[in-house]
Coordinates of C-alpha atoms and ligand atoms in Angstrom, one line a residue:
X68 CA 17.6 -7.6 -28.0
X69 CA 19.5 -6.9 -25.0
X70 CA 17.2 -7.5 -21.7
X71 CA 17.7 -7.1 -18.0
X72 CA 18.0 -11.3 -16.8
X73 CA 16.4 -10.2 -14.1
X74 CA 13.6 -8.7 -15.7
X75 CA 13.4 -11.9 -17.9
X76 CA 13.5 -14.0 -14.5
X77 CA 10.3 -12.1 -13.6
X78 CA 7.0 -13.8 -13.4
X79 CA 4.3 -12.3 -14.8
X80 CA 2.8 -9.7 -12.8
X81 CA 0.0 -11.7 -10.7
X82 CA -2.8 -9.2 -11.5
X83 CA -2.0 -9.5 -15.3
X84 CA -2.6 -13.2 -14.8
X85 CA -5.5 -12.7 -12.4
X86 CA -7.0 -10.3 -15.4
X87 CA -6.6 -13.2 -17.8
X88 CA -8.5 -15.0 -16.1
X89 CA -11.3 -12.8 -15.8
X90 CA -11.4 -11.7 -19.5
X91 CA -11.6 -15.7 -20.1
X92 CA -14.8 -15.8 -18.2
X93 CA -16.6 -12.5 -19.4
X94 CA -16.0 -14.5 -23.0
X95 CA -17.9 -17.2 -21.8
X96 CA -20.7 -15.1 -20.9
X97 CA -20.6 -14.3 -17.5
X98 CA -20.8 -10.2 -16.0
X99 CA -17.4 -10.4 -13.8
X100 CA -17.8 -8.3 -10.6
X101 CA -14.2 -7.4 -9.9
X102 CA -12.8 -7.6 -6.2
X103 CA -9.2 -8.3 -7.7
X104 CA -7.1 -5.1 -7.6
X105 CA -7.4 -2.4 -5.2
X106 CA -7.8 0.0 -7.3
X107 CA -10.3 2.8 -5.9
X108 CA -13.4 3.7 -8.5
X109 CA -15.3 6.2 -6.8
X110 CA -15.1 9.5 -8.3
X111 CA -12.4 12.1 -7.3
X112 CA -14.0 15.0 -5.5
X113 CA -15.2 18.1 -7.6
X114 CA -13.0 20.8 -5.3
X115 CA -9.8 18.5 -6.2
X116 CA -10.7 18.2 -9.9
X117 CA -11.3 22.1 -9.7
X118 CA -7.9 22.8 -8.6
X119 CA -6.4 20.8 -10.8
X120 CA -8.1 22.7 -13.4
X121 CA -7.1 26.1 -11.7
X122 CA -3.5 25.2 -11.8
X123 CA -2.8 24.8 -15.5
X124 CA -0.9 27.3 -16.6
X125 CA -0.1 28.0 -20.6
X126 CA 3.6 26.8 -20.0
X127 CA 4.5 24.2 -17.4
X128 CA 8.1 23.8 -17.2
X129 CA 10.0 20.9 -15.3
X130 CA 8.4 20.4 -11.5
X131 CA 11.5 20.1 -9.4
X132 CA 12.2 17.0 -7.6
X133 CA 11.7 18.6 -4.3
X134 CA 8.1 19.5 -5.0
X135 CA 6.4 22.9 -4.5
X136 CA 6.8 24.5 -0.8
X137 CA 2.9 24.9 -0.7
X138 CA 2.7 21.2 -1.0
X139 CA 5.5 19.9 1.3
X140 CA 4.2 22.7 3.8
X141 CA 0.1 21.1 2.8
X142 CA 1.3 17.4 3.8
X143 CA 3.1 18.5 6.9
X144 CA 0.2 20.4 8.5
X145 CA -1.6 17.3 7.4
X146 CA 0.7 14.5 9.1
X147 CA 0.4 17.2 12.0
X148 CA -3.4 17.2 12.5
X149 CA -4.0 13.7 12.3
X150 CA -1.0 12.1 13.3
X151 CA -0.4 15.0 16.7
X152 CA 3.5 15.1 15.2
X153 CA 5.8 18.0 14.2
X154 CA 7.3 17.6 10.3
X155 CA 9.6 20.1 8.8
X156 CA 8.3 20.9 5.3
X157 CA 11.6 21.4 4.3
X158 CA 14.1 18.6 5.5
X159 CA 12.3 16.2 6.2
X160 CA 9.2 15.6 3.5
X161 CA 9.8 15.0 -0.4
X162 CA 6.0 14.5 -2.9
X163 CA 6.7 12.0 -4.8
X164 CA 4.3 10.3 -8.0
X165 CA 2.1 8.4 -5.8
X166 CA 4.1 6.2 -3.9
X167 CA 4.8 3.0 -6.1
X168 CA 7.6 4.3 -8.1
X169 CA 9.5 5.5 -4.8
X170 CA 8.9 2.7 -3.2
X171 CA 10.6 0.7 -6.1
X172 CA 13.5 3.0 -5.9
X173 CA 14.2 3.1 -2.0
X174 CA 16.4 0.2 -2.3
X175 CA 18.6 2.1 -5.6
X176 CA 19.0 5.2 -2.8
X177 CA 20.0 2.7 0.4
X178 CA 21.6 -0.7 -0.6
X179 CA 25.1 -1.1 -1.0
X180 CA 25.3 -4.6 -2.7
X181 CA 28.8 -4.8 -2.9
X182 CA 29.3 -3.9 0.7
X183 CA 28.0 -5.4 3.8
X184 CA 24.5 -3.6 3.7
X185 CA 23.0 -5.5 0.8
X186 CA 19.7 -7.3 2.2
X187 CA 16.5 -5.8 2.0
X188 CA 13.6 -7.5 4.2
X189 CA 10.3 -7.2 3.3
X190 CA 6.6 -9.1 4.6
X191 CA 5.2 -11.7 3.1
X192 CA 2.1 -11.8 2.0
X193 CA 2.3 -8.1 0.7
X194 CA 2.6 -5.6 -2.2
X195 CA 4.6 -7.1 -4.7
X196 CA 6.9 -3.8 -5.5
X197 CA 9.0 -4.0 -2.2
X198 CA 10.6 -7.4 -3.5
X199 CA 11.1 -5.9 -7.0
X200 CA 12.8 -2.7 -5.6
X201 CA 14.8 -4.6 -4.3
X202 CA 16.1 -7.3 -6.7
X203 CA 16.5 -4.4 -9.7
X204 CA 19.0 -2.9 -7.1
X205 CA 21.2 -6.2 -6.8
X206 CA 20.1 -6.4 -2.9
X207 CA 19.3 -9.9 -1.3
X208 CA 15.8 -10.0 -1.1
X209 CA 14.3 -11.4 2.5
X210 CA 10.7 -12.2 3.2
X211 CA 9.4 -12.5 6.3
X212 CA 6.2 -14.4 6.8
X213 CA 3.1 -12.7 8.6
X214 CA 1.5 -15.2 10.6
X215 CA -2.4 -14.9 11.7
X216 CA -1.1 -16.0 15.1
X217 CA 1.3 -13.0 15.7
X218 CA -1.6 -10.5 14.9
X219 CA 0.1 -10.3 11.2
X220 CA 3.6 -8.7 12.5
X221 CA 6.8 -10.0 11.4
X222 CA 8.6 -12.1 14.3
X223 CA 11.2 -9.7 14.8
X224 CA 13.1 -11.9 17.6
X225 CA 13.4 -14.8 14.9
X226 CA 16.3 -12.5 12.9
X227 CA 19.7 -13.4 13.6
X228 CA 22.7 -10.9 14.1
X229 CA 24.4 -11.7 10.6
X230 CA 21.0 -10.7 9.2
X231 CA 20.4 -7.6 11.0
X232 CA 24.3 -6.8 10.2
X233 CA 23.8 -7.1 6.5
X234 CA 19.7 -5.0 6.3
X235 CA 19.5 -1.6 4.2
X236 CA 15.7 -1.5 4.5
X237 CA 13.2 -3.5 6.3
X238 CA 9.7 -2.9 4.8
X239 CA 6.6 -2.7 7.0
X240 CA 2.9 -1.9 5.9
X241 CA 0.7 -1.2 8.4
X242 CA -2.4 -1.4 7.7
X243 CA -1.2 -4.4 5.9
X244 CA -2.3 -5.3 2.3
X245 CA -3.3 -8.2 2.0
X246 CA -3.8 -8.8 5.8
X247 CA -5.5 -6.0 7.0
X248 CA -3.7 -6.2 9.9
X249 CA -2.8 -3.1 12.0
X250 CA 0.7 -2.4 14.1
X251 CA 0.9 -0.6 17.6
X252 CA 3.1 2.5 18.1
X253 CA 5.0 0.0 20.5
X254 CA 6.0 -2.5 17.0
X255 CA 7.9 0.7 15.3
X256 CA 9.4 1.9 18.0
X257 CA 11.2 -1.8 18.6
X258 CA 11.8 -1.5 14.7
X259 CA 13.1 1.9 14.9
X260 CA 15.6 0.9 18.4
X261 CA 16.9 -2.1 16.1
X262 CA 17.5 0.3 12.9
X263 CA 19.3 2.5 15.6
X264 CA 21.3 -0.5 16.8
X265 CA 22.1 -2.3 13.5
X266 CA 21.9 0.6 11.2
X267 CA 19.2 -0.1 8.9
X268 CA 16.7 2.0 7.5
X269 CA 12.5 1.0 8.6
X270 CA 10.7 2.0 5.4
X271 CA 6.8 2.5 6.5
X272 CA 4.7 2.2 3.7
X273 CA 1.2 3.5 5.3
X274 CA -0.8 4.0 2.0
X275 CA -4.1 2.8 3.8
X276 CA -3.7 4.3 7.1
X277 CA -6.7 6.8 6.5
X278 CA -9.2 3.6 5.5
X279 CA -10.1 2.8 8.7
X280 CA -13.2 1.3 10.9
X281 CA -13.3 1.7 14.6
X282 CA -9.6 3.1 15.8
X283 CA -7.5 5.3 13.4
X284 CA -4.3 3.3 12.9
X285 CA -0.6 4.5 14.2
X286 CA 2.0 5.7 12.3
X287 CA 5.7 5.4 12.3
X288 CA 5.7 9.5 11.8
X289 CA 4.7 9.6 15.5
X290 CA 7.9 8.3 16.8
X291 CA 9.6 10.3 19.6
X292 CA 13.1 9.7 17.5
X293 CA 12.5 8.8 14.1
X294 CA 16.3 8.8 13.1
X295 CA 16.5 5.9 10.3
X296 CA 12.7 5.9 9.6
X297 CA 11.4 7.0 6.8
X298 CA 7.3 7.1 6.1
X299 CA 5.4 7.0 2.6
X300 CA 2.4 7.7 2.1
X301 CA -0.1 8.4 -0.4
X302 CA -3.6 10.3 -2.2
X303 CA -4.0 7.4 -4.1
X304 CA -6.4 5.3 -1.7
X305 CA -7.3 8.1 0.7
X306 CA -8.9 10.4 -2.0
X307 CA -9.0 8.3 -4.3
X308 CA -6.7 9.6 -6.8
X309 CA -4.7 7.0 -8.1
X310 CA -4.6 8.4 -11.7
X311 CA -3.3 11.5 -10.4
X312 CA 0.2 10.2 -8.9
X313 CA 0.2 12.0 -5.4
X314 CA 2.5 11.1 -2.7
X315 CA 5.1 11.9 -0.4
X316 CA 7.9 10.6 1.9
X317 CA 8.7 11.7 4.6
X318 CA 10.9 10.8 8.3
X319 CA 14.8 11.7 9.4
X320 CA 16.1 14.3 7.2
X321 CA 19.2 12.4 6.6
X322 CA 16.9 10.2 4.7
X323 CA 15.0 12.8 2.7
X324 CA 18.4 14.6 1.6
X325 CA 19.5 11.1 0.1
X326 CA 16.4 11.2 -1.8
X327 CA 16.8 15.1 -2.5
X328 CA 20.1 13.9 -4.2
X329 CA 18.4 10.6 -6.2
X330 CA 15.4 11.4 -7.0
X331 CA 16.4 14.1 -9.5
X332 CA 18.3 11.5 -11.5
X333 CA 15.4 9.5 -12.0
X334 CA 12.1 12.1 -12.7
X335 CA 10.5 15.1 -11.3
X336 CA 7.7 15.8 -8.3
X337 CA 4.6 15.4 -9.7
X338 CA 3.1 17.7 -12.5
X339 CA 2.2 20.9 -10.9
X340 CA -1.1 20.9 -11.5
X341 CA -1.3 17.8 -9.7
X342 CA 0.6 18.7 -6.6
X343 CA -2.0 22.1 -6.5
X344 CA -4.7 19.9 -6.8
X345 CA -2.8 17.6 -4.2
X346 CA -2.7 20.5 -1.5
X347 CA -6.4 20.9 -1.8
X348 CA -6.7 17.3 -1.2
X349 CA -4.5 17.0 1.5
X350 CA -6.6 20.0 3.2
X351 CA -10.0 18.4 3.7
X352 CA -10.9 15.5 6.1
X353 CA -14.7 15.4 5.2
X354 CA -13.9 13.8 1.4
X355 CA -11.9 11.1 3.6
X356 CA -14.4 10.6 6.4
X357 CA -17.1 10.1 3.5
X358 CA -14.8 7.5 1.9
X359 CA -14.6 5.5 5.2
X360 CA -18.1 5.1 5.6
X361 CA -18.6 3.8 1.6
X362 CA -16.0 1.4 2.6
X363 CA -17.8 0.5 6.2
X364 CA -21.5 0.3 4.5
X365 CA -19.8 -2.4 2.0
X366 CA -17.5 -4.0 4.5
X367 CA -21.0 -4.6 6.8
X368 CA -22.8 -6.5 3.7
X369 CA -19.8 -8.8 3.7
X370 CA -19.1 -8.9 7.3
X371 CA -22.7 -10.3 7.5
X372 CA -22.7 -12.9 4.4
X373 CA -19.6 -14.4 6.0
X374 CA -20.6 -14.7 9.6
X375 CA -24.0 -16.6 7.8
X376 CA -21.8 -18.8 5.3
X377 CA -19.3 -19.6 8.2
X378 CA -16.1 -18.4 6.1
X379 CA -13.8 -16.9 8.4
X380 CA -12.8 -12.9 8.1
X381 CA -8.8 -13.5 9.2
X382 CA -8.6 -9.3 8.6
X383 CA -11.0 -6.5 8.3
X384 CA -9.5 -3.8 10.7
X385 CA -8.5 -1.7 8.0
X386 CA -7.9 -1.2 4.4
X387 CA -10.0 -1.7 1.4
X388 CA -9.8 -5.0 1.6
X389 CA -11.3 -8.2 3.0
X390 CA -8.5 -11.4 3.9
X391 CA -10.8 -14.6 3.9
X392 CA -9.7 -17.8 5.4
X393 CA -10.4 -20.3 2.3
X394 CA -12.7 -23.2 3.7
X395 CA -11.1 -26.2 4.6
X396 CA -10.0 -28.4 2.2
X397 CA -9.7 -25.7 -0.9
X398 CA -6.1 -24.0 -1.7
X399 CA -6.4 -19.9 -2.0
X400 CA -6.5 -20.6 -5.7
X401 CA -9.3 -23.4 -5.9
X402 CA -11.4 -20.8 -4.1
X403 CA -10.8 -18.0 -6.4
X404 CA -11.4 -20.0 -9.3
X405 CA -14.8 -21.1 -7.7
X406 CA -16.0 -17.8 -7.1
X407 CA -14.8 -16.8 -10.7
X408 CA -16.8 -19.3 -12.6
X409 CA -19.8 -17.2 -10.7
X410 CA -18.3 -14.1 -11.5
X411 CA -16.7 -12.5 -8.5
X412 CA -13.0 -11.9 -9.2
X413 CA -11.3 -12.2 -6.0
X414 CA -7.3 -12.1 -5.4
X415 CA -5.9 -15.5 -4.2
X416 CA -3.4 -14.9 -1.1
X417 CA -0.7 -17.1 -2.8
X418 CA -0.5 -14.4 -5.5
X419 CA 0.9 -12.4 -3.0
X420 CA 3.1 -14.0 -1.6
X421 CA 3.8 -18.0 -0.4
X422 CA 2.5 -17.3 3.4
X423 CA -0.7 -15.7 1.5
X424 CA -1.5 -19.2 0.9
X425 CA -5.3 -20.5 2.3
X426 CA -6.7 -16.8 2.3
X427 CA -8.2 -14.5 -0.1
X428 CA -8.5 -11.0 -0.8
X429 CA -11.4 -9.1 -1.5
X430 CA -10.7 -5.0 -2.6
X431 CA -13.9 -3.4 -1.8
X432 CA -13.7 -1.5 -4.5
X433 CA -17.0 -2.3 -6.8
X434 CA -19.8 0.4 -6.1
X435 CA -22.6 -0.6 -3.3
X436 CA -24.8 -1.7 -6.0
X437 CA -22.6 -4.2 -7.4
X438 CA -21.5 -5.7 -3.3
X439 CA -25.2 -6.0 -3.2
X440 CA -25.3 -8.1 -6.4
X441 CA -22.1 -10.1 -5.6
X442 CA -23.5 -10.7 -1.7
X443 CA -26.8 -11.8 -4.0
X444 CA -24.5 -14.2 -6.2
X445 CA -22.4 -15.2 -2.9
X446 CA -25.6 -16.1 -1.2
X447 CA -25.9 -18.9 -3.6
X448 CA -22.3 -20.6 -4.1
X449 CA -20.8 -20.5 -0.3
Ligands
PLP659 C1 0.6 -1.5 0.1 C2 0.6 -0.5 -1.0 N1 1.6 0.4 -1.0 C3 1.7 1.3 -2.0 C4 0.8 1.3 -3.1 C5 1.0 2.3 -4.2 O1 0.0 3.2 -4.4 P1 0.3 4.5 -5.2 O2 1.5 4.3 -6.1 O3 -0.9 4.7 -6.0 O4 0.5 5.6 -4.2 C6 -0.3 0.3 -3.1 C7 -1.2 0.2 -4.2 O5 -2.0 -0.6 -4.3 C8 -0.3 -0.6 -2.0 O6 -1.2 -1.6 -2.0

């Protein structure tokens, strides 16, 4: 059978593995409380199930690429209210099926791996899907390592001119998974003046800008210029909707009318009962705010175990996660496995990615009950 060699070079996704693992221990007896993936369980609010509901219809035909006008005009006002920024609903924001699947594409839209623009950088620790994108579309893949001493930001000065010469994309996420790390208004517009100057197209992924503590994070959307910046963003982690495949890009319309022309190719805007539902969602803070405080009540239990047990808390500023410093003398895996045998899952850094080595991630994602129980369990083993 014919298969893609560089599907075949792929390792095995490191959730799958981290699953194994997991399904190893629950055979063995033990109730795993599961911190691994970020994957949100709370319910999805009634009025967005409702208008999901509302918006079947007895025929749905094909949902063009572009999306419904309702919707791009729903995510504008949005990115308008909480961001203080002007979007054009028409040229310059596409919905897209949450964002993971267009942010595996970018790189098919930008790269030209023949030519001289074939490199597509990307930060490391981070979400696996950039590097993927980007070796599917025959680009050069670059990691860049985020360093706990430069506040998690890739070291932008330590790029050569070659390098910048030969970028499509350079990926940031801000606020980071795994690092929880947050990036100034001041990092993208540097990042923006060197895609100006070289070319290049900044790709903000800003899936967990809404989960938030103290501050609301920036976004590369408030840019004075954003020529050759392109946003994407998501209801996956803000409403918690990742079944329902809800997101959007969005940035300099030059960008968007690339994707206006490649997106049709591959698949559709998302069903339109799901993009109705998906203006209703975009349309309400209070859902959001709520989410932030479940988040903070079960960030606080942690917060406190930690300060008690002495493990360092590397990143908590945002996000759904936690980034643990492993104590000293134990790899990011050794941990993991430690905690596991108790049953708390966790996600060792080095799964995601080399510099995500001696650090762990927790997804807060368990209900209050079961942080309580894991604190409990915690208590005893740290
Ligand atoms: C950094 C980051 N970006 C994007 C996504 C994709 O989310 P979705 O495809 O559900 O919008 C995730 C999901 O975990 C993520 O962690």
């Amino acid at each position: 059978m014919p298969v893609s060699p560089i599907l075949e070079r792929q390792t095995t996704y490191p959730f799958v593995r981290l699953n194994e693992a997991a399904r190893r221990v629950e055979a063995a007896g033990t109730r795993v409380l599961d911190f691994g993936m970020g994957d949100p369980r709370e319910p999805t609010e009634p009025f967005i199930r409702d208008a999901l509901v509302a918006g079947l219809r007895e025929r749905m035909g094909y949902p063009a690429a572009v999306g419904l006008p309702e919707l791009r005009r729903a995510i504008a006002a949005w990115a308008g209210r909480r961001f203080d920024t002007e979007l054009d609903p028409d040229s310059e924001v596409i919905p897209t099926l949450g964002s993971k699947e267009a942010i595996f594409t970018f790189a098919l839209a930008v790269v030209d791996a023949d030519g001289t623009r074939d490199t597509v950088a990307y930060t490391d620790p981070g979400y696996p899907v950039y590097e993927r994108g980007a070796l599917f579309a025959h680009a050069r893949p670059l990691a860049l390592p985020l360093r706990e001493e430069h506040g998690f930001l890739p070291e932008l000065d330590s790029i050569d001119d070659e390098t910048w010469s030969r970028l499509a994309v350079f990926w940031v996420n801000y606020p980071n998974n795994p690092t929880c790390g947050t990036a100034p208004l001041s990092f993208y517009e540097r990042l923006a003046e060197l895609a100006r100057e070289h070319g290049f197209a900044v790709a903000s992924d800003e899936a967990y800008t809404e989960l938030w503590f103290d501050e609301p994070p920036a976004s590369a959307l408030q840019l004075a210029d954003r020529t050759n910046v392109i946003v994407f963003n998501t209801l996956s982690k803000r409403s918690s909707m990742t079944g329902y495949r809800s997101g959007f890009a969005a940035g300099d319309p030059a960008l968007i009318a690339a994707l206006k022309a490649f997106r049709p190719t591959v698949g559709t805007a998302p069903q339109e009962f799901v993009q109705r539902a998906s203006v209703a969602a975009w349309g309400d803070e209070e859902h959001v705010a709520r989410t932030r405080g479940r988040y903070a009540r079960k960030r606080a239990l942690f917060l406190d175990l930690f300060e008690r047990k002495g493990i360092r808390v590397a990143g908590s500023a945002a996000t759904m996660y936690l980034w643990l410093a492993v104590p000293d003398g134990e790899s990011s895996e050794g941990f993991s496995d430690r905690l596991l045998e108790h049953g708390v899952l966790v996600a060792p850094g080095s799964y995601l990615g080399a510099a995500g080595e001696g650090y762990v991630r927790v997804a807060l994602v368990p209900s209050e009950e079961e942080c309580a129980d894991a604190v409990t369990i915690l208590d005893q083993v740290l």
